[in-house]
XYZ file of C-alpha atoms in Angstrom:
631
model
C -1.509 -9.779 -27.374
C 1.695 -10.127 -29.397
C 2.251 -13.256 -31.466
C 4.835 -15.706 -30.095
C 8.425 -15.186 -31.127
C 9.512 -17.741 -33.740
C 13.222 -17.759 -34.602
C 13.295 -18.677 -38.292
C 16.631 -20.421 -38.048
C 15.223 -22.807 -35.438
C 12.647 -24.230 -37.842
C 14.870 -27.113 -38.992
C 15.349 -28.037 -35.335
C 11.591 -28.272 -34.871
C 11.097 -30.577 -37.849
C 14.007 -32.798 -36.866
C 13.034 -32.898 -33.187
C 9.604 -34.163 -34.166
C 11.248 -37.050 -36.056
C 13.692 -37.937 -33.293
C 13.469 -36.647 -29.750
C 16.731 -38.347 -28.912
C 18.823 -36.227 -31.267
C 21.983 -35.261 -29.381
C 23.612 -32.697 -31.673
C 21.499 -29.836 -33.011
C 22.703 -26.818 -34.929
C 21.558 -23.251 -35.307
C 22.860 -21.104 -38.177
C 26.445 -21.003 -36.953
C 26.551 -24.478 -35.389
C 27.648 -25.440 -31.941
C 30.976 -24.516 -30.391
C 33.232 -27.514 -30.023
C 34.333 -28.130 -26.445
C 38.064 -28.184 -25.771
C 39.502 -31.417 -24.400
C 39.203 -31.465 -20.625
C 42.939 -31.763 -20.052
C 43.635 -28.701 -22.218
C 41.226 -26.325 -20.477
C 42.523 -23.981 -17.747
C 40.839 -23.927 -14.340
C 38.888 -20.762 -15.088
C 37.254 -22.524 -18.074
C 35.622 -25.246 -15.964
C 32.142 -23.765 -16.155
C 32.407 -23.434 -19.933
C 33.347 -27.126 -20.058
C 30.415 -27.992 -17.778
C 27.972 -26.277 -20.118
C 29.450 -28.087 -23.111
C 29.340 -31.456 -21.371
C 25.769 -31.053 -20.135
C 24.648 -29.907 -23.583
C 26.121 -33.052 -25.149
C 24.750 -35.348 -22.464
C 21.157 -34.168 -22.722
C 21.026 -33.123 -26.378
C 20.514 -29.408 -25.737
C 22.059 -26.836 -28.112
C 24.926 -25.404 -26.105
C 24.049 -21.816 -26.903
C 20.452 -22.421 -25.761
C 21.746 -23.771 -22.453
C 24.166 -20.857 -22.091
C 21.499 -18.326 -23.057
C 18.975 -19.607 -20.523
C 21.574 -19.666 -17.754
C 22.724 -16.142 -18.564
C 19.168 -14.779 -18.366
C 18.722 -16.452 -15.010
C 22.022 -15.850 -13.229
C 24.631 -14.451 -15.660
C 26.356 -17.840 -15.027
C 27.154 -16.837 -11.441
C 27.240 -19.144 -8.413
C 26.124 -16.410 -5.982
C 27.858 -18.123 -3.060
C 25.231 -20.853 -3.062
C 22.567 -18.421 -1.858
C 19.014 -18.328 -3.255
C 17.809 -15.632 -5.608
C 14.904 -13.396 -4.720
C 12.656 -16.103 -6.188
C 14.338 -19.051 -4.436
C 16.559 -20.066 -7.367
C 20.000 -21.669 -6.952
C 23.132 -21.823 -9.043
C 23.861 -20.909 -12.657
C 20.654 -22.592 -13.879
C 18.449 -21.027 -11.168
C 16.938 -24.326 -10.008
C 14.195 -23.271 -7.628
C 13.494 -24.690 -4.180
C 10.560 -23.236 -2.259
C 11.726 -24.884 0.956
C 14.499 -22.279 0.974
C 12.292 -19.362 -0.098
C 12.889 -15.881 1.285
C 10.773 -14.098 3.858
C 10.055 -10.422 4.367
C 12.201 -7.966 6.277
C 11.913 -4.238 5.693
C 8.247 -3.963 4.680
C 7.070 -5.512 7.927
C 9.413 -3.577 10.199
C 9.679 0.072 11.162
C 7.075 2.794 10.982
C 7.324 4.295 7.500
C 4.211 6.034 6.235
C 4.410 5.263 2.492
C 2.374 8.359 1.711
C 4.549 10.620 3.870
C 2.198 13.634 3.790
C 1.870 15.622 7.033
C -1.444 17.066 5.840
C -3.071 13.653 6.298
C -2.975 11.142 9.114
C -0.239 8.565 8.733
C -1.160 5.615 6.557
C 0.404 2.530 8.121
C -1.106 -0.462 6.345
C -0.675 -3.880 7.897
C 0.884 -6.228 5.378
C -0.617 -9.720 5.549
C 1.613 -12.793 5.563
C 2.939 -13.280 2.036
C 1.437 -15.922 -0.177
C 3.730 -18.792 -1.055
C 5.441 -18.604 -4.429
C 3.686 -20.348 -7.327
C 4.173 -24.126 -7.747
C 5.986 -23.539 -11.048
C 8.930 -22.256 -9.025
C 9.729 -25.712 -7.599
C 11.978 -27.062 -10.334
C 14.784 -28.616 -8.311
C 12.902 -31.803 -7.413
C 12.188 -32.529 -11.075
C 15.841 -31.894 -11.912
C 16.877 -34.286 -9.136
C 14.667 -37.031 -10.544
C 16.059 -36.517 -14.050
C 19.732 -36.492 -13.034
C 19.800 -38.838 -10.046
C 21.408 -36.115 -7.910
C 20.079 -35.102 -4.505
C 18.582 -31.666 -4.017
C 21.376 -30.409 -1.741
C 23.970 -31.223 -4.400
C 21.977 -29.471 -7.111
C 21.868 -26.338 -4.939
C 25.579 -26.223 -4.158
C 27.482 -28.017 -6.940
C 27.644 -25.873 -10.080
C 28.465 -28.805 -12.369
C 25.431 -30.774 -11.228
C 23.297 -27.644 -11.208
C 24.074 -27.135 -14.907
C 23.281 -30.796 -15.599
C 19.947 -30.339 -13.815
C 19.056 -27.327 -15.937
C 20.028 -29.125 -19.139
C 17.916 -32.139 -18.183
C 14.884 -29.921 -17.604
C 15.317 -28.116 -20.930
C 15.620 -31.417 -22.779
C 12.465 -32.734 -21.104
C 10.528 -29.557 -21.924
C 11.672 -29.736 -25.557
C 10.565 -33.363 -25.875
C 7.134 -32.448 -24.549
C 6.784 -29.231 -26.596
C 8.687 -30.278 -29.738
C 10.136 -26.756 -29.874
C 13.192 -25.163 -28.265
C 11.508 -21.759 -28.046
C 8.594 -23.202 -26.071
C 11.004 -25.210 -23.923
C 12.869 -22.034 -23.021
C 9.607 -20.205 -22.294
C 8.505 -23.025 -19.989
C 11.861 -22.919 -18.179
C 10.908 -19.489 -16.787
C 8.544 -21.353 -14.450
C 5.629 -19.052 -15.163
C 2.218 -20.157 -16.399
C 1.555 -16.697 -17.805
C 2.148 -17.078 -21.547
C 3.087 -13.455 -22.226
C 5.739 -13.349 -19.533
C 7.169 -16.723 -20.522
C 7.424 -15.613 -24.167
C 9.117 -12.395 -23.089
C 11.712 -14.457 -21.218
C 12.290 -16.658 -24.281
C 12.600 -13.597 -26.524
C 15.314 -12.175 -24.282
C 17.175 -15.509 -24.252
C 17.257 -15.685 -28.049
C 18.225 -12.015 -28.312
C 21.186 -12.831 -26.063
C 22.087 -15.790 -28.274
C 22.010 -13.535 -31.341
C 24.283 -10.909 -29.807
C 26.599 -13.143 -27.796
C 28.162 -12.292 -24.455
C 31.332 -13.042 -22.502
C 32.134 -12.340 -18.863
C 33.938 -13.500 -15.753
C 31.575 -14.926 -13.147
C 31.460 -14.003 -9.482
C 33.657 -17.019 -8.675
C 36.276 -16.335 -11.342
C 35.087 -18.470 -14.259
C 35.424 -17.135 -17.805
C 32.383 -18.053 -19.878
C 31.547 -17.126 -23.463
C 28.361 -17.423 -25.473
C 29.427 -16.846 -29.075
C 27.021 -14.759 -31.158
C 24.801 -17.168 -33.093
C 22.693 -15.294 -35.671
C 18.977 -16.003 -35.615
C 16.270 -14.286 -37.616
C 13.296 -13.720 -35.337
C 9.841 -13.174 -36.770
C 8.444 -11.123 -33.953
C 5.302 -9.039 -33.649
C 5.615 -5.696 -31.921
C 4.224 -5.838 -28.409
C 1.119 -3.662 -28.233
C 0.678 -3.442 -24.434
C -2.846 -2.005 -24.425
C -3.682 0.329 -21.555
C -0.095 0.424 -20.313
C 2.893 2.742 -20.538
C 5.716 0.352 -21.375
C 8.454 0.008 -23.969
C 7.828 -2.108 -27.023
C 9.063 -5.704 -27.142
C 8.325 -6.397 -23.497
C 5.319 -8.059 -21.929
C 3.339 -5.528 -19.904
C 0.058 -6.284 -18.116
C -2.522 -3.824 -16.851
C -3.378 -4.559 -13.201
C -5.019 -1.296 -12.081
C -4.796 0.021 -8.550
C -8.230 1.278 -7.416
C -8.983 4.951 -6.950
C -11.882 4.533 -4.567
C -13.750 6.374 -1.820
C -13.655 4.756 1.623
C -15.549 5.360 4.884
C -14.695 8.234 7.220
C -13.817 10.654 4.400
C -10.914 8.449 3.383
C -9.957 7.148 -0.031
C -7.319 5.017 -1.688
C -4.911 4.056 -2.915
C -3.232 6.863 -4.893
C -3.882 10.431 -6.015
C -5.069 11.721 -9.364
C -2.717 14.261 -10.928
C -1.689 15.644 -14.306
C 2.047 15.136 -14.509
C 4.218 16.404 -16.149
C 1.884 19.340 -16.877
C 1.313 19.942 -13.157
C 4.744 18.852 -11.866
C 7.927 17.585 -13.447
C 8.710 13.933 -12.787
C 12.243 14.065 -11.350
C 12.851 10.575 -9.980
C 12.375 6.884 -10.605
C 12.413 4.980 -7.302
C 13.537 1.340 -7.243
C 11.900 -0.917 -4.625
C 11.621 -4.596 -3.856
C 8.366 -6.203 -2.769
C 9.527 -8.301 0.224
C 7.022 -10.839 -1.010
C 6.072 -12.793 -4.079
C 4.261 -11.643 -7.204
C 0.817 -12.887 -6.225
C 0.969 -11.094 -2.885
C 2.013 -7.851 -4.567
C -0.839 -8.141 -7.087
C -3.361 -8.608 -4.270
C -2.052 -5.700 -2.201
C -1.877 -3.133 -4.995
C -5.511 -3.875 -5.894
C -6.649 -3.255 -2.293
C -8.061 0.303 -2.006
C -7.179 0.405 1.708
C -3.508 -0.380 1.005
C -0.842 1.767 -0.659
C 0.322 1.836 -4.265
C 3.170 2.016 -6.750
C 3.272 2.380 -10.512
C 4.807 -0.916 -11.689
C 5.783 -4.377 -10.463
C 8.343 -6.630 -12.191
C 8.345 -10.405 -11.757
C 11.584 -12.182 -10.906
C 11.341 -15.377 -12.924
C 10.677 -13.920 -16.381
C 10.756 -10.105 -16.134
C 6.991 -9.720 -16.613
C 5.851 -6.104 -15.996
C 2.502 -5.075 -14.528
C 1.404 -1.427 -14.463
C -0.919 -0.319 -11.682
C -1.048 3.503 -11.640
C -0.784 5.825 -14.664
C 2.511 7.702 -14.523
C 0.641 11.012 -14.631
C -0.820 10.133 -11.212
C 0.898 10.029 -7.821
C 1.359 6.685 -6.083
C 1.978 6.218 -2.359
C 5.252 4.340 -2.234
C 8.364 6.255 -1.139
C 7.547 7.465 2.398
C 8.191 11.099 1.435
C 5.360 13.091 -0.106
C 7.669 15.463 -1.964
C 9.411 12.510 -3.628
C 6.126 10.696 -4.250
C 4.695 13.719 -6.029
C 7.698 13.874 -8.349
C 8.497 10.201 -8.964
C 7.534 6.902 -10.525
C 7.804 3.879 -8.207
C 8.823 0.437 -9.487
C 8.604 -2.650 -7.273
C 10.702 -5.752 -8.019
C 9.636 -9.169 -6.802
C 12.145 -10.203 -4.207
C 13.799 -9.673 -0.856
C 16.522 -7.233 0.159
C 18.304 -9.650 2.484
C 17.195 -13.305 2.530
C 17.310 -14.358 -1.066
C 20.123 -12.028 -1.970
C 20.352 -11.853 -5.739
C 18.074 -10.608 -8.473
C 17.604 -12.459 -11.759
C 19.031 -11.187 -15.019
C 15.584 -11.425 -16.609
C 14.265 -8.908 -14.072
C 17.278 -6.593 -14.365
C 16.921 -6.468 -18.155
C 13.199 -5.793 -18.267
C 13.478 -3.216 -15.498
C 16.326 -1.448 -17.307
C 14.199 -1.262 -20.468
C 11.302 0.193 -18.482
C 13.468 2.775 -16.696
C 15.097 3.787 -19.976
C 11.661 4.238 -21.542
C 10.392 6.340 -18.617
C 13.587 8.416 -18.501
C 13.154 9.302 -22.173
C 9.456 10.035 -21.724
C 9.986 12.393 -18.787
C 13.476 13.686 -19.591
C 14.982 12.166 -16.431
C 18.794 11.948 -16.367
C 20.159 8.422 -16.116
C 22.259 8.968 -13.003
C 22.069 8.080 -9.335
C 20.763 11.499 -8.382
C 17.539 10.728 -10.262
C 17.359 6.926 -10.476
C 17.328 6.173 -6.766
C 16.564 3.309 -4.444
C 13.925 3.497 -1.760
C 16.944 3.455 0.565
C 18.065 6.797 -0.908
C 14.794 8.628 -0.141
C 15.224 10.962 2.861
C 13.026 11.111 5.918
C 10.700 14.095 5.781
C 11.378 15.414 9.302
C 13.594 14.148 12.164
C 10.932 11.817 13.587
C 10.447 9.900 10.321
C 14.091 9.117 9.531
C 14.317 5.962 11.609
C 11.293 4.320 10.013
C 12.308 4.828 6.378
C 12.795 1.672 4.321
C 16.114 0.395 2.948
C 15.240 -1.608 -0.154
C 16.369 -2.775 -2.675
C 19.310 -3.401 -0.352
C 23.082 -3.761 -0.685
C 22.865 -6.684 -3.125
C 21.170 -4.755 -5.937
C 23.783 -4.429 -8.704
C 23.513 -0.754 -9.683
C 26.563 -0.918 -11.939
C 25.166 -3.738 -14.062
C 21.737 -2.100 -14.051
C 23.083 1.138 -15.521
C 25.230 -0.763 -18.004
C 22.021 -2.353 -19.298
C 20.568 1.144 -19.747
C 23.626 2.216 -21.736
C 24.642 4.704 -19.027
C 27.758 3.323 -17.280
C 28.295 4.814 -13.845
C 32.095 5.094 -13.880
C 32.001 8.254 -16.002
C 34.981 10.282 -17.127
C 36.742 12.548 -14.687
C 40.165 14.115 -14.297
C 42.566 11.889 -12.335
C 42.821 13.260 -8.833
C 39.438 14.999 -9.057
C 37.993 15.909 -5.653
C 34.640 14.564 -6.872
C 34.416 10.762 -7.075
C 31.829 8.181 -8.079
C 31.540 5.068 -5.922
C 32.369 2.168 -8.291
C 33.512 -0.967 -6.430
C 33.789 -4.244 -8.299
C 30.467 -5.877 -7.433
C 31.716 -9.477 -7.439
C 34.788 -8.982 -5.263
C 33.388 -6.276 -2.959
C 31.924 -8.400 -0.147
C 31.176 -6.440 3.046
C 30.665 -8.595 6.151
C 27.007 -7.771 6.721
C 24.902 -9.432 9.394
C 21.207 -10.042 9.923
C 20.137 -11.396 6.541
C 18.355 -14.297 8.214
C 18.615 -13.527 11.931
C 19.857 -10.616 13.992
C 23.632 -10.651 14.406
C 24.148 -13.749 12.263
C 26.684 -13.235 9.435
C 25.231 -12.969 5.947
C 26.691 -15.201 3.221
C 29.820 -13.678 1.674
C 28.719 -12.346 -1.669
C 29.076 -9.374 -3.995
C 27.640 -5.996 -3.125
C 27.565 -2.433 -4.421
C 27.895 -0.994 -0.907
C 31.056 0.574 0.512
C 31.266 0.674 4.305
C 32.691 3.868 5.822
C 34.793 4.141 8.965
C 35.523 7.036 11.287
C 39.311 6.648 10.919
C 41.538 5.126 8.204
C 41.851 1.722 9.868
C 39.851 -1.473 9.460
C 39.140 -1.582 13.186
C 37.765 1.958 13.487
C 34.084 2.369 14.422
C 31.587 3.106 11.688
C 30.151 6.616 11.292
C 27.245 7.936 13.327
C 23.843 8.727 11.848
C 22.118 10.925 14.407
C 18.811 10.527 12.562
C 18.850 6.741 12.799
C 20.430 6.705 16.262
C 19.566 9.845 18.251
C 21.605 8.486 21.176
C 24.779 9.114 19.159
C 25.896 5.499 18.934
C 27.831 4.281 15.904
C 26.264 2.517 12.942
C 26.471 -1.256 12.634
C 27.064 -3.899 9.970
C 23.441 -5.006 10.063
C 22.244 -5.408 6.491
C 19.472 -2.862 7.073
C 21.701 -0.196 8.668
C 22.566 2.376 5.987
C 24.036 4.940 8.402
C 27.654 4.462 7.314
C 27.347 3.153 3.787
C 27.954 4.658 0.334
C 26.438 2.981 -2.716
C 27.530 2.355 -6.279
C 26.961 5.335 -8.568
C 26.628 7.895 -5.791
C 29.005 10.867 -5.965
C 30.862 12.362 -3.023
C 33.536 14.976 -2.434
C 36.945 13.830 -1.183
C 37.718 15.303 2.236
C 41.187 13.802 2.756
C 43.530 11.171 1.380
C 46.102 9.053 3.193
C 48.163 6.095 2.016
C 45.679 3.532 0.739
C 42.653 5.336 2.213
C 40.218 8.014 1.077
C 37.765 10.038 3.163
C 34.572 11.583 1.757
C 32.234 14.113 3.316
C 29.242 12.143 4.587
C 26.526 13.352 7.004
C 28.840 16.100 8.232
C 31.687 13.664 8.961
C 34.694 12.182 7.207
C 33.940 8.659 6.105
C 37.019 6.544 5.348
C 37.354 3.549 3.032
C 40.176 1.672 1.343
C 40.474 3.345 -2.037
C 41.821 0.510 -4.207
C 39.380 0.108 -7.120
C 36.577 1.689 -5.079
C 35.977 4.996 -6.881
C 36.270 6.659 -10.272
C 37.076 10.364 -10.786
C 34.042 12.422 -11.783
C 33.129 15.718 -13.377
C 30.425 17.800 -11.764
C 29.438 20.550 -9.386
C 29.806 20.672 -5.617
C 27.941 22.566 -2.927
C 29.415 24.336 0.124
C 28.052 26.920 2.641
C 28.272 30.552 1.598
C 31.017 32.622 3.223
C 30.008 33.784 6.676
C 27.708 30.820 7.374
C 29.053 28.360 9.941
C 26.351 25.826 9.083
C 23.379 25.530 6.770
C 20.177 23.548 7.454
C 19.540 20.302 5.577
C 16.017 19.230 4.649
C 14.203 16.069 3.628
C 11.846 17.835 1.240
C 11.835 20.969 -0.887
C 8.627 22.674 0.245
C 7.667 26.321 -0.472
C 7.894 29.224 1.933
C 4.762 29.948 3.998
C 3.783 32.971 1.903
C 3.308 30.803 -1.188
C 0.307 28.860 0.170
C -3.211 29.964 -0.778
C -5.671 30.477 2.050
C -7.389 27.115 1.551
C -4.173 25.041 1.744
C -2.570 24.508 5.173
C 1.059 25.639 5.299
C 3.493 22.725 5.406
C 6.362 23.274 7.789
C 9.914 23.108 6.466
C 11.703 21.383 9.349
C 15.491 20.810 9.202
C 16.863 17.326 9.632
C 19.149 16.750 12.652
C 22.399 16.846 10.694
C 25.176 19.433 10.431
C 26.454 20.769 7.112
C 29.356 22.979 8.200
C 31.605 25.475 6.502
C 34.474 23.748 4.727
C 32.436 20.673 3.852
C 31.392 19.942 0.287
C 28.766 17.654 -1.234
C 27.926 16.587 -4.756
C 25.163 18.536 -6.491
C 22.415 16.283 -7.849
C 19.999 18.805 -9.356
C 18.465 22.273 -8.889
C 14.830 22.324 -7.835
C 12.005 24.754 -7.308
C 9.901 24.513 -4.158
C 6.626 22.619 -4.559
C 3.888 21.027 -2.486
C 1.166 18.878 -4.058
C -1.960 19.343 -1.955
C -4.226 16.331 -2.475
C -6.258 15.513 0.615
C -9.683 14.781 -0.863
C -11.106 12.242 -3.279
C -12.160 14.937 -5.763
C -9.203 15.744 -8.086
C -10.702 19.193 -8.623
C -9.502 20.025 -5.104
C -5.906 19.022 -5.830
C -3.474 21.873 -6.304
C 0.267 22.295 -6.701
C 1.699 25.076 -4.531
C 4.869 26.560 -6.016
C 7.113 28.927 -4.081
C 9.986 31.282 -4.819
C 12.492 29.373 -2.688
C 15.013 27.404 -4.709
C 16.651 24.207 -3.460
C 19.736 22.202 -4.307
C 19.661 18.418 -4.060
C 22.859 16.966 -2.614
C 24.240 13.492 -1.926
C 24.517 14.042 1.815
C 24.764 10.509 3.183
C 23.350 7.261 1.896
C 20.167 9.242 1.239
C 19.769 12.409 -0.777
C 18.899 15.697 0.944
C 18.015 19.292 0.083
C 19.527 22.663 0.999
C 18.298 26.147 0.162
C 20.096 27.618 -2.831
C 20.438 30.951 -0.996
C 22.515 29.221 1.716
C 25.184 27.672 -0.483
C 27.737 28.285 -3.186
C 27.872 26.014 -6.240
C 31.372 25.374 -7.520
C 33.011 23.222 -10.189
C 34.804 20.176 -8.824
C 38.394 21.262 -9.514
């Protein structure tokens, strides 16, 4: 276990705080920023003034207060909605009475394994455990500030005061600002709490400035600290250094009736290249996820990341295949990462979780040579159904409130890219904070969701705001139009995805999407992109679209049942073009018995092209299409 982080420049603060817990002004190496007089500050500086005032009132170093808040919420208000771990406001004061409940994991009929060679595995998810008591901080903040709980949830000024009061109390009890920050994470697990504190003090060292989701300009000036930090050793895990990573193994175990669970032994990348990293959310709390992944009768994934502090747990070695994505082809070629939280109720993810997850994805991408783009780093909502009958049951996490743009910025791979102005290939890049689609159903069917930022762009059948949404014949075989329900991805493009422009009119752009033109207002919605596009070969009116890239029948050995390659119910017609994601060989990982000696990878001669066909990716045969530069 790594030794606790000890910022050298905080040592004088420790000695002085032991002599006088009531000290109101404390300095790190560069000292505190002086707050501007209230009457001189513009309206968009109010939050900066609130941090300064709360720091003075409760004797908290201002940069410590700013650093903690940034790691929780990036100083955002988030429309007064709870985070995925029931936290409110810039200081993420938690209130379990408003905690989220599950949606997508307890609806629909997705088989997480998604392998036609075995009977469908449809595990029944038990009711989620309540979140841990440490995540009920708002009552303590109310007692310390004299403010009621409702005010602390909805008033940013009082919310910041509540967070400052808690930090001051924790420092008085611990005698150490580092330990106070670690305790603020709300987690009893020492390694995860230290990891949170490390990230806070790293942020203080580097500094950061941004405009919040409600238009406030906030700056944390870089304040040099000199950490004395041991390298994280992470025994028995595959994780980057300098993060806390636990080993919580998923069982590989024989079960009655010739069954077994809850993953498959493999030898990747020697046996198959790992092409994808799939981002999920748990639709439950950490403790529930830990119980489920250790159940041999349940399903599995490779990693889970905790919301409050970014703690990582690894469950399945990355060389092995977990049962997580609902599509066996994708499972066999991916690593699955679950994030504690909810796709709809509880609509924002903590900065601590984003940062740790980005470090993990960057580490895995380097290890397996996976490009950092949205053709390879995909959400569960981007995984295609395997055959027509499975499309409707596929899951839609992490949902429209996952900030893909910020996530890729943290990985050092911005999604906007560099393309020629007017390029027919565009990347979806709306401004997350101001892009606020009017979704419904976050808490109850048909009820409007809170207005808040999203990476989703809603597509319409004509260039007017009143036009119906597009049709997704796989989700709605009756041919009805898609809806604004938060779970309905049938007419929705997502940040980072690339599409080909089909038409432009004044103020509107149409992209090719599921065989249709999908229209959206183009102001600040896309960025031009370089890349390749795919279109049917001359003479072909249409080409079939598939949900998996399986080999031709002749490739299967006698002891492996042939897997059918069944087209999805969509039309890819001549004249349409779609963005090329990657070129792929045809493969099927046959693993239907407990003995890994029986597992075999079938590789065919058929080549496939991955395309961004709708909200989900899809595959077409290379022999059916032309690949062209996007000029």
